Amino acid sequence: MSSVTKVLAGNKESGRGSLVGYYPAGYPTLKDSVESLVSMAENGCDVLEVGVPYSDPVMDGLIIQEATEQARAAGFVLDDLFEVIRQVRARVETPILVMSYWNPVQKYGLEKFATGLVDSGAQGMITPDLVPDEAADWIETSERLDLDRVFLVAPSSSDARVSKNSDVSRGFVYSVSTMGITGERATLDALAKDLTGRVKAFSKTPTCVGVGISTAEQVREVNSYSDGAIVGTAFIAAYRNEGLTGLTKKCRELASGLG
Amino acid sequence: MNSKLSAQQGPYFGDFGGRFVPEPLIAALDQLEQTYMEARGDSEFQSQLALLHKNYTGRPSIITEAKKFAAHFGDLRVFLKREDLNHTGSHKINNVMGQALLAKKMGKKRIIAETGAGQHGVASATAAAYFGLECVVYMGQVDTERQALNVARMKLLGAEVVPVTTGSKTLKDAINEALRDWVANVESTHYLLGTVAGPHPFPTMVRDFHSIIGNEAKQQMLEITGSLPDAVAACVGGGSNAIGIFHAFLDEADVALWGFEAAGDGVNTPRHAATLSKGTPGVLHGARSYMLQDDNGQTMESHSISAGLDYPGVGPEHSWLKDLGRANYMGITDAEAMDSMKLLSQLEGIIPAIETAHALAGVKYLSETLRPGSTVLINLSGRGDKDMETAAHYFGLLDKK
Ligand SMILES: Cc1ncc(COP(=O)(O)O)c(C=O)c1O
């Protein structure tokens, strides 16, 4: 079984719930991003999502755009991604998923990229702009290399797509809470609960909810009807404002929303 | 299976095309595809669109023979398909009227568009005014400056123009912002994409709406010269005006097809937008196609004096035609384009858009490969009014204040 699924299931069973934390590799430097990810793992994140800085991140709001832009400007290359993962893996056992838009993966070479994930100690990949319809190669490769593959479902997805995207995902399926890009939202959309309800009705794959989550209350709420809350922008904003101390504080604060 | 090249439809053109978009957009693309496929076979929709083109766009557009311009290059005849005479000044309106009708059909109250040169933005703002739709146009900040006149036109037409300050601040980033808007507002909003790029069904649908250019021109050439042209040429940014004039000739094996892309400072310098000549296959803005990218799959910034060609991607059908060898693509430098802009202005009294001037500059190369006496049909995709600021600066036409 996927180690991500195992962690999510265990936390669900114990009544704790899960917090999945996103942070981009190379932000603001490679070394800093390692420290940030380790701190996130040590302060309440149950799964780490390592973002790949990319020139055209259409799912992302300004905060993530600016962070990944800064990483790119500092010279981030894909080989660095695997080095960051290797260093984080040397210090914590928390499962790691890479979050990458598709073009960097296909340009690097899917086989080489996937092998890089395995060798550096990552458990799989989330693909925000790769839908299962276009993912035959990735499905085959991840199956063969025993890697998780996380696809998205959205409030606009038909029942047939919710069912298919969930079933073909491994680790969990990513429920997009609202129709929109990443960024903090004051209130969580009622759409999120409805969507996870549909995932549960059609599939056995666990689901975590992401986009717009930034408070402990929201983390609690989301965990009441799903298998985990995914937080990105709020962590990056905290780092931007107060560095590693701010990030650590934010992790503890949001993890306090868990049972 | 129909083996005609012109019968090819998305999602895939060989290895290219598809839908590489976030899941939240899939439902909107499905709705658009379904609405479009119905409209395509619906004679009422087609006659509505034809009537709009007749009474509003000003179609059919005429063909002008450019005799002095042709003589400058030697023994050949050059014919210009005058899309510059369409309402709003370019070919862009052909696609915009079609998609605006579809937006109405889908009950969408708001359209959004990206624009580089501003021509697609102006056409979209125009259609929004005509159909009573709300309109937001995303435009890179660099482009709002070099195409300031078109920004004023869009605003006068009642559209909101949002300058995009992220990334390269040009067309590529305007498309990113439009996609982000669309993800958040897809219920109420149609994304009126302005070229043959993007996820399925855009490349097929936008091509179909522009194929009227080549369909008209084919008949017109037969009437004027009694035969098909030896070569058909157009500039290529995303590729819409080029595919629009190519499409009717795809299965005419004797007609050479030439696309001229922006080579900026030169294809062998780092500053160009020659996607098909210099790019590699990748995924950008929802489709697999040739693109300018580095070894890490990061999109590279393009450079061109022409805002409308300053784009590191290209429509998937062009990538397919290139790999098949059916169409040829070549880069034209800023300097060559500007020379041609001046040449056509002074020899024929027609000021072309700088985008279009890239196709005109291609005649020099065509004259070297075609037999003497050949005929060349060029898509005169737009007029140059919007470019007066750039041209005045480039040629030093204005007195210093
Ligand atoms: C007059 C004109 N021609 C050509 C283009 C390039 O677009 P495409 O390659 O889609 O025809 C533009 C784009 O702004 C334009 O305004």
XYZ file of C-alpha atoms and ligand atoms in Angstrom:
676
model
C 0.000 0.000 0.000
C 1.076 3.570 -0.645
C 2.837 5.024 2.405
C 0.874 8.253 1.898
C -2.402 6.350 2.037
C -1.151 4.533 5.135
C -0.383 7.783 6.950
C -3.717 9.341 5.975
C -5.649 6.229 6.985
C -3.846 5.921 10.310
C -4.495 9.553 11.188
C -8.112 9.248 10.182
C -8.571 6.191 12.347
C -6.972 7.787 15.393
C -9.273 10.776 14.942
C -6.367 13.158 14.395
C -6.770 13.940 10.691
C -3.925 15.061 8.415
C -2.133 18.196 7.325
C -0.399 18.201 3.932
C 2.095 21.037 3.500
C 3.242 22.528 0.187
C 6.544 24.325 -0.163
C 8.546 25.079 -3.323
C 12.043 23.643 -3.772
C 14.671 26.352 -3.996
C 12.720 29.056 -2.167
C 14.385 31.342 -1.345
C 17.505 29.160 -1.737
C 18.035 25.398 -1.936
C 19.394 25.213 1.586
C 16.542 27.296 3.000
C 13.954 25.144 1.298
C 15.451 22.041 2.914
C 15.266 23.682 6.336
C 11.680 24.793 5.695
C 10.508 21.345 4.613
C 12.219 19.643 7.564
C 10.637 22.136 9.930
C 7.216 21.564 8.386
C 7.604 17.813 8.911
C 8.726 18.317 12.502
C 5.947 20.732 13.358
C 2.799 19.028 12.259
C 2.776 18.259 8.526
C 1.949 14.618 7.865
C 2.789 14.694 4.155
C 5.147 17.081 2.352
C 4.458 18.453 -1.096
C 7.588 19.751 -2.764
C 6.707 22.249 -5.490
C 8.695 22.513 -8.715
C 9.249 26.146 -9.727
C 7.894 26.646 -13.252
C 7.580 29.570 -15.641
C 3.844 29.227 -16.319
C 2.006 28.109 -13.178
C -1.620 28.632 -14.259
C -3.140 27.077 -11.125
C -1.245 29.379 -8.771
C -2.007 32.732 -7.185
C 0.462 35.563 -6.721
C 2.112 34.393 -3.476
C 3.175 31.042 -4.915
C 4.022 32.645 -8.262
C 6.357 35.108 -6.587
C 8.031 32.452 -4.447
C 8.655 30.121 -7.379
C 9.782 33.039 -9.532
C 12.334 33.897 -6.841
C 13.568 30.298 -6.815
C 13.924 30.349 -10.592
C 15.753 33.648 -10.494
C 18.153 32.133 -7.945
C 19.014 29.495 -10.548
C 16.808 26.510 -9.692
C 17.228 23.533 -12.034
C 15.482 20.151 -11.897
C 18.549 18.318 -10.585
C 18.224 20.570 -7.515
C 14.742 19.189 -6.849
C 16.137 15.716 -6.252
C 18.957 17.083 -4.101
C 16.430 18.932 -1.898
C 14.361 15.758 -1.526
C 17.467 13.701 -0.726
C 18.472 16.097 2.036
C 14.978 16.267 3.519
C 14.673 12.483 3.360
C 17.955 12.115 5.250
C 16.418 13.974 8.189
C 12.706 13.051 8.334
C 10.547 10.056 7.397
C 7.478 12.059 6.383
C 6.170 10.972 2.964
C 7.121 13.348 0.152
C 5.141 14.040 -3.002
C 6.438 16.296 -5.736
C 3.993 18.808 -7.219
C 4.908 19.609 -10.802
C 3.359 21.053 -13.889
C 3.817 18.668 -16.756
C 6.275 20.393 -19.066
C 9.345 20.207 -16.800
C 8.685 16.483 -16.303
C 8.308 15.696 -19.994
C 11.337 17.789 -20.928
C 13.557 16.194 -18.276
C 12.269 12.824 -19.477
C 9.500 11.002 -17.630
C 11.587 7.896 -16.961
C 14.538 9.896 -15.658
C 12.261 12.114 -13.564
C 10.395 9.170 -12.063
C 13.641 7.349 -11.314
C 14.866 10.552 -9.685
C 11.822 10.492 -7.430
C 12.500 6.914 -6.381
C 16.236 7.393 -5.879
C 15.919 10.589 -3.859
C 13.290 9.077 -1.564
C 10.039 10.690 -2.762
C 6.798 8.717 -2.807
C 5.135 10.121 -5.899
C 3.850 13.163 -7.734
C 0.869 15.502 -7.959
C 0.200 16.751 -11.495
C -1.955 19.918 -11.533
C -2.152 20.276 -15.320
C -2.055 16.621 -16.319
C -5.487 14.993 -16.401
C -5.709 11.170 -16.517
C -6.906 11.412 -20.145
C -3.378 12.538 -21.145
C -1.482 10.508 -18.558
C -1.135 6.993 -20.008
C 2.676 7.117 -19.819
C 2.742 8.476 -16.271
C 0.214 5.900 -15.097
C 2.295 3.104 -16.570
C 5.573 4.465 -15.187
C 4.249 5.168 -11.692
C 2.668 1.714 -11.554
C 5.953 0.069 -12.511
C 8.047 2.148 -10.088
C 5.547 1.915 -7.230
C 5.020 5.680 -7.067
C 1.897 7.549 -6.008
C 0.091 9.630 -8.634
C -2.301 12.286 -7.476
C -4.792 13.689 -9.952
C -7.294 16.469 -9.295
C -11.062 16.530 -9.026
C -12.977 19.812 -9.042
C -16.462 21.016 -8.211
C -17.040 21.289 -11.966
C -16.022 17.667 -12.647
C -18.806 15.371 -13.807
C -19.617 12.343 -11.650
C -17.969 10.171 -14.277
C -14.755 12.177 -14.040
C -14.793 12.287 -10.237
C -15.079 8.538 -10.272
C -12.389 7.969 -12.889
C -9.865 10.522 -11.589
C -10.239 9.154 -8.062
C -9.890 5.529 -9.059
C -6.831 6.112 -11.178
C -5.135 8.184 -8.456
C -2.863 6.488 -5.949
C -1.987 7.907 -2.522
C -4.965 10.230 -2.541
C -7.015 12.286 -4.980
C -6.769 16.073 -4.703
C -10.169 17.726 -4.193
C -9.979 21.336 -5.367
C -12.049 23.199 -2.774
C -13.243 26.065 -4.920
C -13.257 27.042 -8.536
C -10.126 29.148 -8.529
C -6.379 29.355 -8.144
C -4.256 28.875 -5.029
C -4.410 31.587 -2.407
C -5.954 32.216 0.998
C -9.746 32.437 1.293
C -11.608 33.792 4.310
C -14.311 31.146 4.091
C -14.234 27.707 2.606
C -16.621 26.943 -0.138
C -19.536 24.588 0.533
C -18.483 23.074 -2.787
C -15.585 21.297 -1.067
C -17.804 19.171 1.136
C -20.075 18.293 -1.733
C -17.096 17.285 -3.859
C -15.481 15.037 -1.248
C -18.904 13.473 -0.752
C -18.919 12.561 -4.420
C -15.373 11.158 -4.211
C -16.426 8.975 -1.266
C -19.558 7.833 -3.064
C -17.675 6.681 -6.152
C -14.242 5.586 -4.983
C -12.193 4.018 -2.207
C -9.239 6.361 -2.835
C -8.717 8.789 0.058
C -9.058 12.479 -0.714
C -7.411 15.611 0.643
C -8.817 19.076 0.127
C -6.684 21.953 -1.100
C -6.788 25.546 -2.358
C -7.696 28.393 -0.019
C -7.049 26.748 3.372
C -5.217 29.019 5.804
C -6.637 28.660 9.339
C -6.714 25.962 12.037
C -10.505 26.118 11.955
C -10.520 25.338 8.229
C -8.073 22.466 8.778
C -10.442 21.021 11.377
C -13.504 21.522 9.203
C -11.947 19.910 6.132
C -10.720 16.922 8.127
C -14.259 16.331 9.384
C -15.347 15.280 5.886
C -12.109 14.320 4.096
C -8.765 12.633 4.707
C -6.635 15.726 4.991
C -6.157 19.447 4.464
C -3.596 20.755 1.961
C -1.995 24.103 2.753
C 0.468 26.024 0.588
C -0.004 29.774 0.285
C -0.441 30.300 4.028
C 2.916 28.618 4.718
C 4.737 30.609 2.075
C 3.171 33.854 3.257
C 4.309 33.031 6.793
C 7.842 32.356 5.599
C 7.850 35.522 3.550
C 6.798 37.617 6.528
C 8.796 36.057 9.343
C 11.191 33.503 7.886
C 11.623 30.013 9.306
C 10.258 31.094 12.694
C 7.060 32.315 11.065
C 6.730 29.127 9.059
C 7.249 26.931 12.129
C 4.669 28.938 14.050
C 2.182 28.612 11.197
C 2.654 24.823 11.047
C 1.977 24.461 14.771
C -0.995 26.778 14.539
C -2.596 24.892 11.665
C -1.744 21.479 13.142
C -3.631 22.559 16.265
C -6.744 22.259 14.116
C -6.157 18.499 14.020
C -7.820 16.248 16.592
C -10.875 7.331 -42.318
C -10.589 10.491 -44.323
C -6.964 10.894 -45.321
C -7.324 14.504 -46.390
C -5.133 16.823 -44.340
C -7.931 19.386 -44.254
C -10.248 16.861 -42.569
C -7.987 16.580 -39.523
C -9.627 17.667 -36.276
C -8.528 17.893 -32.671
C -7.927 16.875 -29.997
C -4.773 15.616 -31.710
C -2.829 16.615 -34.780
C -0.367 13.740 -34.938
C 1.679 13.965 -31.734
C 0.439 17.462 -31.004
C -2.570 19.074 -29.338
C -4.561 17.540 -26.495
C -5.739 19.049 -23.250
C -3.051 19.758 -20.681
C -5.100 21.872 -18.311
C -6.124 21.741 -14.667
C -9.149 19.541 -14.034
C -11.444 22.486 -13.105
C -11.378 23.625 -16.763
C -12.279 20.301 -18.329
C -16.028 20.766 -17.890
C -15.898 24.149 -19.637
C -13.884 22.695 -22.513
C -16.371 19.840 -22.832
C -19.262 22.307 -22.890
C -17.518 24.449 -25.482
C -16.699 21.450 -27.645
C -20.261 20.209 -27.536
C -21.748 23.640 -28.254
C -19.318 24.163 -31.097
C -19.903 20.755 -32.676
C -23.645 21.422 -32.642
C -23.173 24.893 -34.107
C -20.885 23.560 -36.799
C -23.631 21.395 -38.217
C -26.404 23.896 -37.528
C -27.417 25.817 -40.640
C -29.079 28.513 -38.560
C -25.861 29.232 -36.652
C -23.879 29.215 -39.866
C -26.205 31.633 -41.619
C -26.243 33.900 -38.548
C -22.458 34.035 -38.666
C -22.398 34.546 -42.432
C -24.826 37.445 -42.140
C -22.700 39.051 -39.415
C -19.629 38.729 -41.613
C -21.487 40.299 -44.540
C -23.082 43.182 -42.668
C -20.676 43.859 -39.838
C -17.216 42.402 -40.491
C -17.318 43.491 -44.116
C -16.691 40.157 -45.829
C -15.705 38.967 -48.294
C -12.411 40.795 -48.036
C -10.951 41.821 -51.378
C -7.723 40.761 -53.056
C -5.279 43.416 -54.214
C -2.432 42.672 -56.598
C 0.772 44.326 -55.363
C 2.526 44.875 -58.699
C 5.240 47.334 -57.729
C 6.002 45.436 -54.545
C 6.317 42.202 -56.566
C 8.503 43.836 -59.211
C 10.901 44.833 -56.463
C 11.680 41.137 -55.946
C 11.730 39.976 -59.575
C 9.540 38.014 -61.915
C 6.541 37.032 -59.789
C 3.010 38.161 -59.000
C 1.971 38.970 -55.447
C -1.654 39.020 -54.317
C -2.748 40.359 -50.956
C -5.784 38.974 -49.175
C -6.964 42.135 -47.483
C -7.910 41.069 -43.953
C -6.704 44.523 -42.909
C -9.930 45.914 -44.367
C -12.124 43.919 -42.002
C -13.908 45.834 -39.277
C -11.407 46.469 -36.433
C -8.482 46.105 -38.831
C -7.373 42.485 -38.827
C -8.327 38.863 -39.370
C -8.964 38.442 -35.637
C -12.635 39.424 -35.963
C -13.457 36.247 -37.954
C -12.844 34.074 -34.916
C -14.216 36.577 -32.438
C -17.666 36.840 -34.023
C -17.905 33.054 -34.144
C -16.901 32.562 -30.518
C -19.052 35.474 -29.301
C -22.060 33.805 -30.901
C -21.137 30.586 -29.121
C -20.791 32.474 -25.822
C -24.338 33.769 -26.290
C -25.506 30.250 -27.085
C -23.922 28.961 -23.869
C -25.593 31.738 -21.892
C -22.288 33.282 -20.780
C -22.530 36.944 -19.826
C -18.848 37.716 -19.693
C -15.977 37.171 -22.079
C -12.290 37.376 -21.310
C -9.475 37.531 -23.832
C -5.707 37.764 -24.004
C -4.071 40.069 -26.465
C -0.569 40.819 -27.696
C -0.793 43.406 -30.436
C -4.185 44.423 -29.126
C -5.956 43.388 -32.330
C -7.624 40.387 -30.746
C -8.477 42.490 -27.695
C -10.036 45.178 -29.864
C -12.015 42.619 -31.842
C -13.212 40.998 -28.591
C -14.166 44.365 -27.067
C -16.034 45.141 -30.270
C -17.989 41.895 -30.215
C -18.726 42.401 -26.512
C -20.180 45.834 -27.254
C -22.173 44.465 -30.179
C -23.582 41.501 -28.255
C -23.941 43.234 -24.888
C -21.366 41.148 -23.028
C -19.021 42.178 -20.255
C -15.405 42.085 -21.472
C -12.050 41.887 -19.706
C -8.845 41.837 -21.748
C -5.516 40.684 -20.323
C -2.503 42.308 -21.919
C 1.158 42.165 -20.929
C 2.390 45.442 -19.536
C 5.130 45.635 -22.170
C 2.447 45.355 -24.841
C 0.113 47.933 -23.268
C 2.989 50.342 -23.744
C 3.970 49.481 -27.320
C 0.335 49.171 -28.464
C -1.103 52.057 -26.451
C -3.494 53.077 -29.219
C -5.229 49.710 -29.070
C -5.537 49.977 -25.282
C -7.428 53.244 -25.798
C -9.641 51.587 -28.429
C -10.559 48.722 -26.100
C -11.386 51.127 -23.284
C -13.514 53.312 -25.550
C -15.402 50.180 -26.567
C -16.214 49.609 -22.912
C -13.803 46.788 -22.096
C -11.619 46.582 -19.023
C -7.929 46.184 -19.886
C -5.802 44.475 -17.234
C -2.041 45.002 -17.632
C -0.220 41.794 -16.723
C 2.953 42.362 -14.732
C 4.015 38.766 -14.083
C 6.636 36.785 -15.985
C 7.757 38.302 -19.288
C 4.861 40.801 -19.208
C 3.864 39.870 -22.782
C 1.375 37.606 -24.561
C 2.448 34.385 -22.827
C 1.687 35.829 -19.413
C -1.535 37.438 -20.608
C -2.718 33.922 -21.523
C -1.713 32.641 -18.064
C -3.758 35.385 -16.406
C -6.743 34.734 -18.649
C -6.567 31.025 -17.747
C -6.461 31.907 -14.031
C -9.498 34.165 -14.434
C -11.292 31.435 -16.357
C -10.657 28.798 -13.667
C -12.286 31.094 -11.101
C -15.218 32.345 -13.217
C -15.959 29.537 -15.591
C -19.708 29.477 -14.816
C -20.328 32.995 -16.105
C -17.384 33.427 -18.436
C -16.253 32.315 -21.860
C -12.538 32.517 -22.568
C -12.375 33.889 -26.087
C -8.920 32.641 -27.043
C -7.480 34.544 -29.975
C -5.356 32.054 -31.829
C -5.117 28.385 -32.832
C -3.202 27.431 -29.677
C -4.590 26.257 -26.333
C -6.425 23.086 -25.316
C -8.908 21.269 -27.551
C -11.330 22.450 -28.977
C -9.655 25.852 -29.480
C -7.136 24.913 -32.208
C -9.817 23.231 -34.329
C -12.562 25.770 -33.663
C -10.450 28.882 -34.199
C -9.059 27.359 -37.397
C -12.554 26.669 -38.672
C -13.655 30.243 -37.978
C -10.646 31.571 -39.921
C -10.834 29.092 -42.782
C -13.161 31.577 -44.491
C -9.984 33.501 -45.424
C -8.583 30.703 -47.571
C -11.971 29.586 -48.869
C -12.674 33.056 -50.220
C -9.142 33.558 -51.493
C -9.097 30.259 -53.393
C -12.172 31.256 -55.418
C -10.899 34.786 -55.876
C -7.532 33.582 -57.184
C -9.252 31.247 -59.629
C -11.330 34.162 -60.866
C -8.404 36.578 -61.116
C -5.621 34.352 -62.476
C -7.490 31.253 -63.599
C -5.364 29.027 -61.415
C -4.295 28.344 -57.870
C -1.350 30.311 -56.480
C 2.066 28.634 -56.480
C 2.656 29.661 -52.895
C 0.533 30.860 -49.988
C 2.260 32.795 -47.227
C 1.368 34.256 -43.855
C 2.990 35.395 -40.645
C 2.855 33.000 -37.685
C 2.446 34.028 -34.080
C 0.026 31.548 -32.552
C -0.813 30.702 -36.134
C -4.432 31.723 -36.691
C -4.166 33.893 -39.783
C -1.729 31.393 -41.293
C -3.932 28.335 -40.756
C -6.916 30.408 -41.899
C -5.410 30.991 -45.321
C -3.598 27.607 -45.514
C -6.567 25.403 -44.754
C -8.296 25.560 -48.137
C -4.982 24.674 -49.810
C -3.781 21.857 -47.527
C -4.775 19.149 -49.992
C -3.568 21.055 -53.067
C -0.159 19.439 -53.265
C 1.112 21.888 -55.883
C 0.555 24.886 -53.639
C 3.547 25.582 -51.393
C 2.673 26.807 -47.897
C 4.993 29.191 -46.075
C 4.731 30.467 -42.532
C 7.009 33.309 -41.464
C 7.750 33.625 -37.771
C 9.445 36.381 -35.853
C 13.225 35.979 -35.721
C 13.739 39.127 -33.642
C 17.466 39.874 -33.694
C 18.033 36.638 -35.677
C 17.290 32.924 -35.211
C 20.867 32.327 -34.143
C 20.713 34.914 -31.386
C 18.974 34.411 -28.022
C 16.410 37.082 -28.908
C 13.745 35.680 -31.228
C 10.263 34.137 -31.329
C 10.934 31.507 -34.002
C 9.109 28.663 -32.282
C 8.867 26.251 -35.213
C 12.350 26.944 -36.555
C 14.130 26.786 -33.217
C 11.781 25.211 -30.664
C 11.285 21.667 -29.386
C 8.064 19.785 -28.589
C 6.595 20.524 -25.180
C 3.446 21.508 -23.352
C 2.410 25.143 -23.076
C -1.006 26.699 -22.487
C -2.858 23.436 -22.629
C -1.471 21.790 -25.745
C 1.541 19.837 -26.877
C 3.340 21.671 -29.663
C 6.692 23.143 -30.576
C 7.759 25.767 -28.056
C 10.795 27.687 -26.874
C 12.039 26.045 -23.688
C 15.263 25.369 -21.855
C 16.624 21.956 -20.801
C 14.554 22.151 -17.606
C 11.256 22.599 -19.410
C 10.987 26.252 -18.429
C 9.403 28.352 -21.145
C 11.904 30.798 -22.583
C 11.031 34.393 -23.187
C 10.518 35.321 -26.796
C 11.535 38.569 -28.412
C 10.075 40.377 -31.379
C 9.431 43.969 -32.340
C 5.937 42.732 -33.146
C 3.757 42.222 -30.062
C 1.444 39.848 -31.929
C 4.254 37.453 -32.825
C 6.094 37.747 -29.521
C 5.027 34.327 -28.260
C 7.170 31.254 -27.411
C 4.460 28.783 -28.471
C 2.477 27.967 -31.616
C -0.713 26.122 -32.509
C -0.447 22.296 -32.634
C -1.682 22.002 -36.223
C 1.342 23.975 -37.414
C 3.663 21.621 -35.526
C 1.973 18.731 -37.302
C 2.226 20.407 -40.734
C 5.889 21.153 -40.091
C 6.725 17.558 -39.143
C 4.755 16.258 -42.125
C 6.735 18.599 -44.327
C 3.500 20.001 -45.750
C 4.250 23.573 -44.688
C 7.572 25.393 -44.450
C 8.413 27.770 -41.655
C 11.116 30.375 -41.583
C 12.210 33.244 -39.366
C 12.147 36.919 -40.384
C 14.166 39.432 -38.364
C 12.829 42.663 -36.897
C 14.884 44.627 -39.419
C 13.604 42.635 -42.407
C 10.023 43.069 -41.237
C 10.369 46.801 -40.711
C 11.952 47.193 -44.179
C 8.970 45.406 -45.681
C 6.514 47.513 -43.750
C 8.065 50.597 -45.296
C 8.312 49.026 -48.735
C 4.646 48.069 -48.954
C 3.603 51.449 -47.567
C 5.627 53.356 -50.148
C 5.124 51.120 -53.182
C 1.469 50.207 -52.712
C -0.012 52.758 -50.306
C -0.891 50.027 -47.818
C 0.504 50.223 -44.288
C 0.613 46.674 -42.923
C 0.760 45.628 -39.277
C 4.295 44.742 -38.181
C 3.091 41.147 -37.704
C 1.954 41.051 -41.326
C 5.191 42.658 -42.497
C 6.952 39.396 -41.555
C 4.952 37.589 -44.256
C 5.747 40.333 -46.750
C 9.454 40.053 -45.986
C 9.191 36.377 -46.851
C 8.593 37.269 -50.512
C 12.314 37.898 -50.865
C 13.020 34.259 -49.972
C 10.106 32.939 -52.030
C 11.388 34.781 -55.092
C 14.612 32.780 -54.716
C 12.880 29.396 -54.618
C 9.903 29.821 -56.956
C 10.029 29.518 -60.725
C 9.887 32.825 -62.649
C 6.338 33.983 -63.229
C 4.998 32.309 -60.074
C 2.064 33.709 -58.142
C 2.160 34.247 -54.392
C -0.897 34.769 -52.205
C -0.191 36.563 -48.941
C -2.509 36.963 -46.019
C -2.434 40.679 -45.268
C -3.593 39.920 -41.759
C -3.834 43.439 -40.379
C -3.281 47.130 -40.828
C -0.475 49.081 -39.228
C -2.291 51.980 -37.576
C -1.696 50.443 -34.155
C 2.032 50.312 -34.879
C 2.593 53.989 -35.646
C 4.297 54.593 -32.328
C 6.792 51.778 -32.912
C 7.282 52.686 -36.578
C 7.712 56.403 -35.878
C 10.341 55.531 -33.308
C 12.049 52.953 -35.510
C 12.191 55.152 -38.617
C 12.675 58.426 -36.727
C 9.551 59.921 -38.280
C 8.544 62.337 -35.555
C 10.191 65.621 -34.676
C 11.830 65.563 -31.288
C 9.578 67.284 -28.778
C -2.436 41.686 -37.704
C -1.991 40.460 -36.985
N -1.454 39.443 -37.689
C -1.019 38.333 -37.078
C -1.086 38.183 -35.709
C -0.521 36.930 -35.107
O -1.468 36.021 -34.673
P -1.763 34.693 -35.483
O -0.460 34.011 -35.724
O -2.650 33.922 -34.576
O -2.432 35.050 -36.747
C -1.657 39.206 -34.939
C -1.754 39.050 -33.470
O -1.958 39.918 -32.718
C -2.113 40.373 -35.601
O -2.646 41.385 -34.908
